[in-house]
Coordinates of C-alpha atoms in Angstrom, one line a residue:
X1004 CA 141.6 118.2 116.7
X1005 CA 142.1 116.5 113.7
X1006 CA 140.1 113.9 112.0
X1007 CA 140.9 110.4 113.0
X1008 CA 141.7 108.4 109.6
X1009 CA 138.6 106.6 108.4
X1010 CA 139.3 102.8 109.5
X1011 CA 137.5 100.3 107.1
X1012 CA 138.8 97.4 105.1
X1013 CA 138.1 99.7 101.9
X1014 CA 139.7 102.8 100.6
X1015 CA 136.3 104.4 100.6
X1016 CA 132.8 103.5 101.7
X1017 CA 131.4 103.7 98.1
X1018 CA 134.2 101.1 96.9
X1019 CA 130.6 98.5 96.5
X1020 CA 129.5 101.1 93.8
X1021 CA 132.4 99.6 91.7
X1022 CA 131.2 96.3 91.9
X1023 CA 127.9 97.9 90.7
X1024 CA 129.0 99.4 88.1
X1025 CA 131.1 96.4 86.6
X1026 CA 127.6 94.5 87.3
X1027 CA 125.5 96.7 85.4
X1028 CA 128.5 96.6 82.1
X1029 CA 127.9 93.0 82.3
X1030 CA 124.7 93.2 82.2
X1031 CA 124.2 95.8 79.9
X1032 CA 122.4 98.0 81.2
X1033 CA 124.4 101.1 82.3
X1034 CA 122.2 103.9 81.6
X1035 CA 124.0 107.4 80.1
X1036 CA 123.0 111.3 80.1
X1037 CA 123.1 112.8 77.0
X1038 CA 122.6 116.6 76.8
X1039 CA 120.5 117.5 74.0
X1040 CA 121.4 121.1 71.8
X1041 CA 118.4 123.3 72.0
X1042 CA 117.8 123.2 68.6
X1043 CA 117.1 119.3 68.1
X1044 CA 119.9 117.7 65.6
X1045 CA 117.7 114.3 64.9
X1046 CA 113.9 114.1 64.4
X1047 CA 112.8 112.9 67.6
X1048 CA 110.3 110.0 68.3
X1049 CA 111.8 109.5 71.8
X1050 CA 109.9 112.4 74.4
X1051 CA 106.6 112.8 75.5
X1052 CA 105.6 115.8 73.9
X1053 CA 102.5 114.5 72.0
X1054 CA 101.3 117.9 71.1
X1055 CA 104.9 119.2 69.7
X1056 CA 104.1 122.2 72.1
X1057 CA 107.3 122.6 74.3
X1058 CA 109.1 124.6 72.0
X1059 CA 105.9 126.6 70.2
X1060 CA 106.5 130.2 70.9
X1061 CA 103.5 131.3 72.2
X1062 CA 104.3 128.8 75.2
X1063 CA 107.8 129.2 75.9
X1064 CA 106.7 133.2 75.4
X1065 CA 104.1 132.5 78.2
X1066 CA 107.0 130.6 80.0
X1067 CA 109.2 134.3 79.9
X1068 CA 106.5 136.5 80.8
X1069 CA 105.9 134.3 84.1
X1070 CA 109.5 134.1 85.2
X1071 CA 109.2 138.3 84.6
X1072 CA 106.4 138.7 86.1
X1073 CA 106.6 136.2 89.4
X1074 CA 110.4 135.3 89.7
X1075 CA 112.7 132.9 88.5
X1076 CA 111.2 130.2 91.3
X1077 CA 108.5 129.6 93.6
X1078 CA 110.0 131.0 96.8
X1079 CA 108.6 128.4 99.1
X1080 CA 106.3 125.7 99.7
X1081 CA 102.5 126.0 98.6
X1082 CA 101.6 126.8 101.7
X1083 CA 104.4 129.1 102.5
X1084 CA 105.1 131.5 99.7
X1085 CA 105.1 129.4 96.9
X1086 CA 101.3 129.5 95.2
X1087 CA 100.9 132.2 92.8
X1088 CA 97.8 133.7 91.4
X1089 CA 99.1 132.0 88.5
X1090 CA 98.7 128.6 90.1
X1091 CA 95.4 128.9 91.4
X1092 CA 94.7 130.1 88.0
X1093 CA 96.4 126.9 86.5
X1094 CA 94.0 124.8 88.9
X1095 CA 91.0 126.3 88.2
X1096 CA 91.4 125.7 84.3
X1097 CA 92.5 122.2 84.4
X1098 CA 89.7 121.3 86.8
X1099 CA 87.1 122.4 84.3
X1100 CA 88.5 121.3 81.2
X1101 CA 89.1 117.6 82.6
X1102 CA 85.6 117.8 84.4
X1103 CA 86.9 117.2 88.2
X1104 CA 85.6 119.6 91.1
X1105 CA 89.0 121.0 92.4
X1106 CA 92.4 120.0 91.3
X1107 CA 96.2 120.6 93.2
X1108 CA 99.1 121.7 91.3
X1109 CA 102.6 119.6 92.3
X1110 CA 106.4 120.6 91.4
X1111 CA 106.1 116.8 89.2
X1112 CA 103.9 114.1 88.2
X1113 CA 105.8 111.6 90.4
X1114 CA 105.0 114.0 93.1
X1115 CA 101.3 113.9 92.5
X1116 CA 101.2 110.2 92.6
X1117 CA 103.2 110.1 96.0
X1118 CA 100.7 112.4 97.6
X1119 CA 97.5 110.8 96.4
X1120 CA 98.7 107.0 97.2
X1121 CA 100.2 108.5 100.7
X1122 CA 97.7 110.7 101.7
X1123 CA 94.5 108.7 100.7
X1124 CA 95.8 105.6 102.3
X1125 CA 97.0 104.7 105.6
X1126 CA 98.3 101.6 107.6
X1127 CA 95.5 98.7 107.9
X1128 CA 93.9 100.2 104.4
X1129 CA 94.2 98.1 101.3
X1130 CA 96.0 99.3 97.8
X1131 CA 95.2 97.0 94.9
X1132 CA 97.9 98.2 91.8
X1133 CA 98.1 96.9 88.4
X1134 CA 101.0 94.9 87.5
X1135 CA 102.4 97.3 84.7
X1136 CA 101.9 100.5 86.8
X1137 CA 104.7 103.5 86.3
X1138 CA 107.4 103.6 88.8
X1139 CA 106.2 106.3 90.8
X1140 CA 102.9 104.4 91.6
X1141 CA 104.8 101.9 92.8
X1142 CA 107.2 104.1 95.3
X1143 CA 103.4 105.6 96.3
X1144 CA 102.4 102.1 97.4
X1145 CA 105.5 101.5 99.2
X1146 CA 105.4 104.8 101.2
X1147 CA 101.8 104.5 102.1
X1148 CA 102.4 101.4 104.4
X1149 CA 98.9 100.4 103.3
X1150 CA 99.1 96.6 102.3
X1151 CA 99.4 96.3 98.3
X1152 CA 97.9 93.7 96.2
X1153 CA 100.1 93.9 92.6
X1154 CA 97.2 92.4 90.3
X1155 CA 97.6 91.0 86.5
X1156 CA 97.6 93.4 84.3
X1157 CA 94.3 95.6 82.9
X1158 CA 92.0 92.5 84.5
X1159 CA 89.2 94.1 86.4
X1160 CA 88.1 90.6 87.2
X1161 CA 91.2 90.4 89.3
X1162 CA 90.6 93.3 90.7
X1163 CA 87.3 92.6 91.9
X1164 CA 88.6 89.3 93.6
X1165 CA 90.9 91.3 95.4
X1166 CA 89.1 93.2 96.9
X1167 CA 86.4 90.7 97.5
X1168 CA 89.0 88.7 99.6
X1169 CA 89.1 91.9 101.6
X1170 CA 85.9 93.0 102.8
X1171 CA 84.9 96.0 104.9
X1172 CA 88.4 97.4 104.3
X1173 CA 89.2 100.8 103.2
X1174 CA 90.7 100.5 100.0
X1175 CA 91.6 101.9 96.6
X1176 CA 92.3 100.6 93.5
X1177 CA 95.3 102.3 91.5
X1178 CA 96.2 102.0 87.7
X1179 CA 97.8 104.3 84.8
X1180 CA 95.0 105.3 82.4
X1181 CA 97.6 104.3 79.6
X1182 CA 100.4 102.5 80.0
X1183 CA 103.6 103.9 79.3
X1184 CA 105.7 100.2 77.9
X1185 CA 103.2 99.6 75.6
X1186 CA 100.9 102.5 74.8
X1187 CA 97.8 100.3 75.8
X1188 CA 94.9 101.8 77.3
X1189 CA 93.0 100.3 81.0
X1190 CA 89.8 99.1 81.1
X1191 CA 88.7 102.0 83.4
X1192 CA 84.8 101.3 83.1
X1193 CA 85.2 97.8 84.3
X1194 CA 87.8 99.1 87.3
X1195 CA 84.9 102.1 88.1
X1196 CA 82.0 99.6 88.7
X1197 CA 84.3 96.4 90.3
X1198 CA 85.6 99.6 92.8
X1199 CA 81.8 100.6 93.2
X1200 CA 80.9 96.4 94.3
X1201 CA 83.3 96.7 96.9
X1202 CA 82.9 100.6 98.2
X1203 CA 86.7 101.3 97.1
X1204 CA 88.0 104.5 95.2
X1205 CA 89.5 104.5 91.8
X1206 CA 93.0 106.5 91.2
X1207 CA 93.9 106.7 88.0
X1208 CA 97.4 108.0 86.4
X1209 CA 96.1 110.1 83.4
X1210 CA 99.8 110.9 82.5
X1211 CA 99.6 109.6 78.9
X1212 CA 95.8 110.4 78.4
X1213 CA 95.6 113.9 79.2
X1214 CA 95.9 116.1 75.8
X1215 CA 95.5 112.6 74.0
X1216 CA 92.3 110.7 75.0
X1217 CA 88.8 112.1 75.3
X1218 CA 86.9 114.9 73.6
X1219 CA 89.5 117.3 72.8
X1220 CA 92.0 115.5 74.8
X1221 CA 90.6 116.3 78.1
X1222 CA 91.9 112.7 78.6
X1223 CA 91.1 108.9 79.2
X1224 CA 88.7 110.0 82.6
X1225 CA 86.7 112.2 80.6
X1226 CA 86.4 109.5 77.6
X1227 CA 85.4 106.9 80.1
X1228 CA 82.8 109.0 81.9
X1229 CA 84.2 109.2 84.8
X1230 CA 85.5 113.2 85.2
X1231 CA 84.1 114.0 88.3
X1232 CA 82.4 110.9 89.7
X1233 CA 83.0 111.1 93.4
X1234 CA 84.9 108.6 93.8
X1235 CA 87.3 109.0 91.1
X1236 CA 90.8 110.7 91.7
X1237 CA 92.7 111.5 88.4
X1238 CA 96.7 112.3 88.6
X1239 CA 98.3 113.6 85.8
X1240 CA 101.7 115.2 84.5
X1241 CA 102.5 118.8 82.9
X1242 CA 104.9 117.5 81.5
X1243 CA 103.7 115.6 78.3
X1244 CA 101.0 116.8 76.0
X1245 CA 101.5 120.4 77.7
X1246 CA 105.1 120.8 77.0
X1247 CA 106.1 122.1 80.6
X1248 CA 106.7 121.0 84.1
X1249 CA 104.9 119.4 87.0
X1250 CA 102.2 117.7 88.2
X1251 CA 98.5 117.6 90.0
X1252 CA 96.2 115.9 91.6
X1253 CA 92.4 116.3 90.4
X1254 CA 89.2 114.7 92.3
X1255 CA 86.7 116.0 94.6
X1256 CA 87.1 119.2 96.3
X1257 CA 87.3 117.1 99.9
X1258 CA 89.8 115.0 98.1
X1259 CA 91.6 118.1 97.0
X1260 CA 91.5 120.1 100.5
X1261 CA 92.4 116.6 102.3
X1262 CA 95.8 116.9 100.1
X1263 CA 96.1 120.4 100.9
X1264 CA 96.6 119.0 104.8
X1265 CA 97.9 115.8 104.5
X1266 CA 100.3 115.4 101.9
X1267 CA 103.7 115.6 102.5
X1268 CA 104.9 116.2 98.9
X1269 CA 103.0 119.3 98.9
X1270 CA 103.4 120.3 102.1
X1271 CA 107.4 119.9 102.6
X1272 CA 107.9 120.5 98.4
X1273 CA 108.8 123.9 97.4
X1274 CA 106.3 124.7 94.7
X1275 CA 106.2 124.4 90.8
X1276 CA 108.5 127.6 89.2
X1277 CA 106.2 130.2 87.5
X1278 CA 107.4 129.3 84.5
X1279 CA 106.2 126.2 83.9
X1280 CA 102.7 127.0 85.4
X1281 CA 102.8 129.7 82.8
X1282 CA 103.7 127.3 80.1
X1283 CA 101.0 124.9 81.2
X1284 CA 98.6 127.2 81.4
X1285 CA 99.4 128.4 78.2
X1286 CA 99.8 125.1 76.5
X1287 CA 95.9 123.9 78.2
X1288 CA 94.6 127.0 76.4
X1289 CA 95.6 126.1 72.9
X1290 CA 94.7 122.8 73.5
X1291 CA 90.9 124.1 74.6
X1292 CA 91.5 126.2 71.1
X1293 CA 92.6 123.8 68.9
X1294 CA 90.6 120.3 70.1
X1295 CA 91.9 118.8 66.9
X1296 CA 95.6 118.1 68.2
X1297 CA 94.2 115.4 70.1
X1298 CA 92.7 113.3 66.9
X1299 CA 96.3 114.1 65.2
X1300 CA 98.2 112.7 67.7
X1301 CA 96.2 109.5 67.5
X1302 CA 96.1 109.3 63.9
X1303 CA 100.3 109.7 63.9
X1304 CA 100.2 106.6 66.3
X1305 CA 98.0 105.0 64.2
X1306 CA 100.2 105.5 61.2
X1307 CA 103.6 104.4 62.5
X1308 CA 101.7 101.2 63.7
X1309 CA 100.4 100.3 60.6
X1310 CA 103.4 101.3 58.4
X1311 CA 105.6 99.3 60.7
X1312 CA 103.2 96.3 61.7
X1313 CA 102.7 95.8 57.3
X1314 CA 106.3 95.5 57.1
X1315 CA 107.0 92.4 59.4
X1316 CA 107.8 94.1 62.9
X1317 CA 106.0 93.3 65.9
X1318 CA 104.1 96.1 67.3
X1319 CA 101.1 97.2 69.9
X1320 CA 98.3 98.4 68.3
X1321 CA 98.6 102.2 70.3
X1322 CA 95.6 103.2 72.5
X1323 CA 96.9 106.4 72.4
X1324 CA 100.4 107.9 71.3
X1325 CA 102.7 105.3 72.7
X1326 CA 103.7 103.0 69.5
X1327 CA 105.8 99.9 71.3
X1328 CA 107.9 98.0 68.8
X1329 CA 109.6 94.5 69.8
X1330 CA 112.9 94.1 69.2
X1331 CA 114.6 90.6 69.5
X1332 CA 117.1 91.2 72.5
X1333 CA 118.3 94.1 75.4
X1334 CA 121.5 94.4 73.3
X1335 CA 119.8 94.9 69.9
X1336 CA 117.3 96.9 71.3
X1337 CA 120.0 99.0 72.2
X1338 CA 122.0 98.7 68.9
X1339 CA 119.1 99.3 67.1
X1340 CA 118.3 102.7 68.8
X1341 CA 121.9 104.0 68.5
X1342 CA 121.6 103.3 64.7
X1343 CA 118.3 105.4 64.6
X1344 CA 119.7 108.3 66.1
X1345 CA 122.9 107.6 64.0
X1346 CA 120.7 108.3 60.7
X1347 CA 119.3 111.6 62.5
X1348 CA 115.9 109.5 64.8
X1349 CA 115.3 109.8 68.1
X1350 CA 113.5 106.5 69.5
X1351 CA 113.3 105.2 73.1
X1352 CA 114.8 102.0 74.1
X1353 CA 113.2 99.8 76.8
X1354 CA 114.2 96.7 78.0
X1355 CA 115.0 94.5 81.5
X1356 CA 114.4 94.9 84.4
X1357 CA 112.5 98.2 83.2
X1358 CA 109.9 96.1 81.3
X1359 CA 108.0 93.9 83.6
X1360 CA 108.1 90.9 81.1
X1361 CA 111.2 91.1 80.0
X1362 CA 111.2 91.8 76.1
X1363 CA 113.1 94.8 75.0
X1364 CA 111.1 97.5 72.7
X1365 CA 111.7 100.3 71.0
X1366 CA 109.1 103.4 72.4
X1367 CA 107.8 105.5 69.9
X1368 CA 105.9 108.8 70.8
X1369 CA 103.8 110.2 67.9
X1370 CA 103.5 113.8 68.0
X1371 CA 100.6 116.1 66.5
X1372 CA 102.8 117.9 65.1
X1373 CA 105.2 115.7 63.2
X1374 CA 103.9 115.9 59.1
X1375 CA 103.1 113.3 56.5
X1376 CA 107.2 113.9 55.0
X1377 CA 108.5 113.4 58.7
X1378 CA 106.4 110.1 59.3
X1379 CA 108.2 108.7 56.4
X1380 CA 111.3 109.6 57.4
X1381 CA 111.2 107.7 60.7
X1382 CA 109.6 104.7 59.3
X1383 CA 111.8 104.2 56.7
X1384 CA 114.9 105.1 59.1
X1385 CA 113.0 102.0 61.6
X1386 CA 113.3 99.7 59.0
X1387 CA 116.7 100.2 57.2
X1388 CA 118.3 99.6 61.1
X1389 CA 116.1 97.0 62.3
X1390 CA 118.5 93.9 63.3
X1391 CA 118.2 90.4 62.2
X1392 CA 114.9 88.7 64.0
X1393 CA 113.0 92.0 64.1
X1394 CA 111.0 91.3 61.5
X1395 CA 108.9 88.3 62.5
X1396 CA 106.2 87.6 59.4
X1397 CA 106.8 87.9 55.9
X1398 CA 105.1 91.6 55.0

């Protein structure tokens, strides 16, 4: 029979997505996709490749030879058909070159961070999360249905009052290792020894640390002492400083085999494409080779924020490759990006409600790879667009 017609007072039930959308113009705020060419037409401050590795041959190379050799995708789920002795290979090397006992390859970093807030939580248990936490820590502590404490940002002291006004409860403390607004690093010694006061576990986002921070860029963890402590639980992308795709999970191997069981991003996911374990692989092997990509990265961060910060803008000193610029408003943030990439720089734009405190910025990633000539370029290229009320001192 056919289809009776759809009775509602609107011509469709997405006619509220107009509204929406005339909201968000407003506001100004409507975020756009832009497809990039594969050969990059600006000079790009804007992605999260710290290590410029994405497009070095010998990785996308070890990207090919892993689609040839295992398939275009994973097949399945990790516990299905989707682990390869490629990923078990990829879990063994990160393990020992960050220090942790076992670690658990996922198809993202927001994947990771689901499983471990999900999986080593439960109703009743306690969550304490730092104000400026990514997104996806934040979605973890919503799905866990564990009750969340949002504390002020890197304050340990906070921290430990939290959990003091909750004792005997199981409970872990959760915070990004560097924080990706600002580039500023957390006070993950102070965390470690308030969360060993109060008997809770640490779980620490190492996204921005790993291939940055720590001897050779085995990441913040590992430069805090902490790699391996037992109750410690790193997450991390593969993604960033190794130029691929995915995610994992690294901690004790009881940590790790509880995951394995419990996790329902793992479990119900389809697993990471061979490709990108092969390109992480291959990228965490150069890095092991060539331990000085880590101190480069740094010192590019360094330089923008010191070239840009004697000039009269307003900058974060970087903790690690994040370089976080203020601007003056959302709609000269905005302006002030689009005449970057106008003059050939690529520069990320933050700004409300994506920033917690409400100033705009422009995010710049240093990259290892990026040379003394290039470094000028963008500087210069900041400062001829910066609008009026960027600069806030007198050089």
């Amino acid at each position: 029979m056919p289809q009776a017609p759809f009775d509602s007072p609107f011509d469709s039930p997405f006619d509220w997505t107009d509204a929406e959308a005339r909201r968000r113009a407003d506001a100004g705020l409507v975020r756009t996709l832009r497809p990039r060419p594969a050969v990059p037409d600006v000079l790009d401050l804007a992605s999260n490749d710290y290590l410029g590795l994405t497009h070095h041959p010998d990785i996308t190379a070890a990207a090919a030879g892993a689609a040839r050799r295992w398939g275009a995708g994973a097949t399945g789920s990790r516990l299905v058909t989707g682990t390869t002795e490629l990923h078990a290979e990829l879990e063994r090397e990160l393990a020992a070159f960050c220090g942790f006992e076992a670690a658990l390859v996922f198809s993202s970093g927001y994947a990771a961070n689901l499983a471990a807030l999900t999986a080593l939580s439960a109703r009743g248990s306690l969550i304490v999360s730092d104000a400026g936490n990514h997104a996806s820590i934040v979605d973890g502590c919503r799905l866990s249905r564990a009750d969340t404490e949002v504390v002020p940002h890197a304050d340990p002291e906070a921290v430990g009052k939290t959990l003091a006004a909750h004792p005997g409860r199981r409970a872990l403390v959760v915070t990004d290792s560097v924080f990706s607004v600002d580039g500023d690093a957390a006070p993950l010694a102070g965390h470690a020894a308030v969360c060993r006061a109060h008997g809770a576990a640490l779980v620490v986002d190492d996204a921005h640390g790993l291939g940055v921070l720590g001897d050779g860029g085995r990441g913040a963890l590992h430069a805090a002492g902490l790699a391996g402590a037992p109750d410690v639980v790193a997450t991390l992308t593969l993604s960033k400083s190794l130029g691929s795709q995915g995610g994992a999970v690294l901690g004790p191997a009881r940590v790790v085999d509880h995951l394995v069981n419990a996790a329902r991003t793992f479990i119900f996911d389809t697993g990471l494409a061979p490709a990108a374990a092969g390109a992480a692989l291959a990228s965490l092997r150069r890095l092991r080779a060539e331990p000085g990509l880590a101190g480069r990265a740094r010192t590019v961060a360094a330089t923008l924020h010191a070239r840009l910060t004697a000039a009269g803008l307003t900058a974060v000193r970087p903790d690690a490759a994040v370089v976080s610029v203020r601007a003056p408003s959302p709609e000269r943030a905005v302006r002030w990006a689009a005449d970057c990439r106008a003059e050939g720089l690529a520069v990320g734009c933050f700004r409300p409600p994506s920033v917690p405190d409400g100033i705009s910025r422009l995010r710049l990633t240093a990259r290892a790879d990026l040379t003394d000539r290039q470094i000028d370029a963008a500087v210069a290229t900041i400062l001829r667009t910066a609008p009026d009320g960027a600069v806030s001192r007198t050089p």
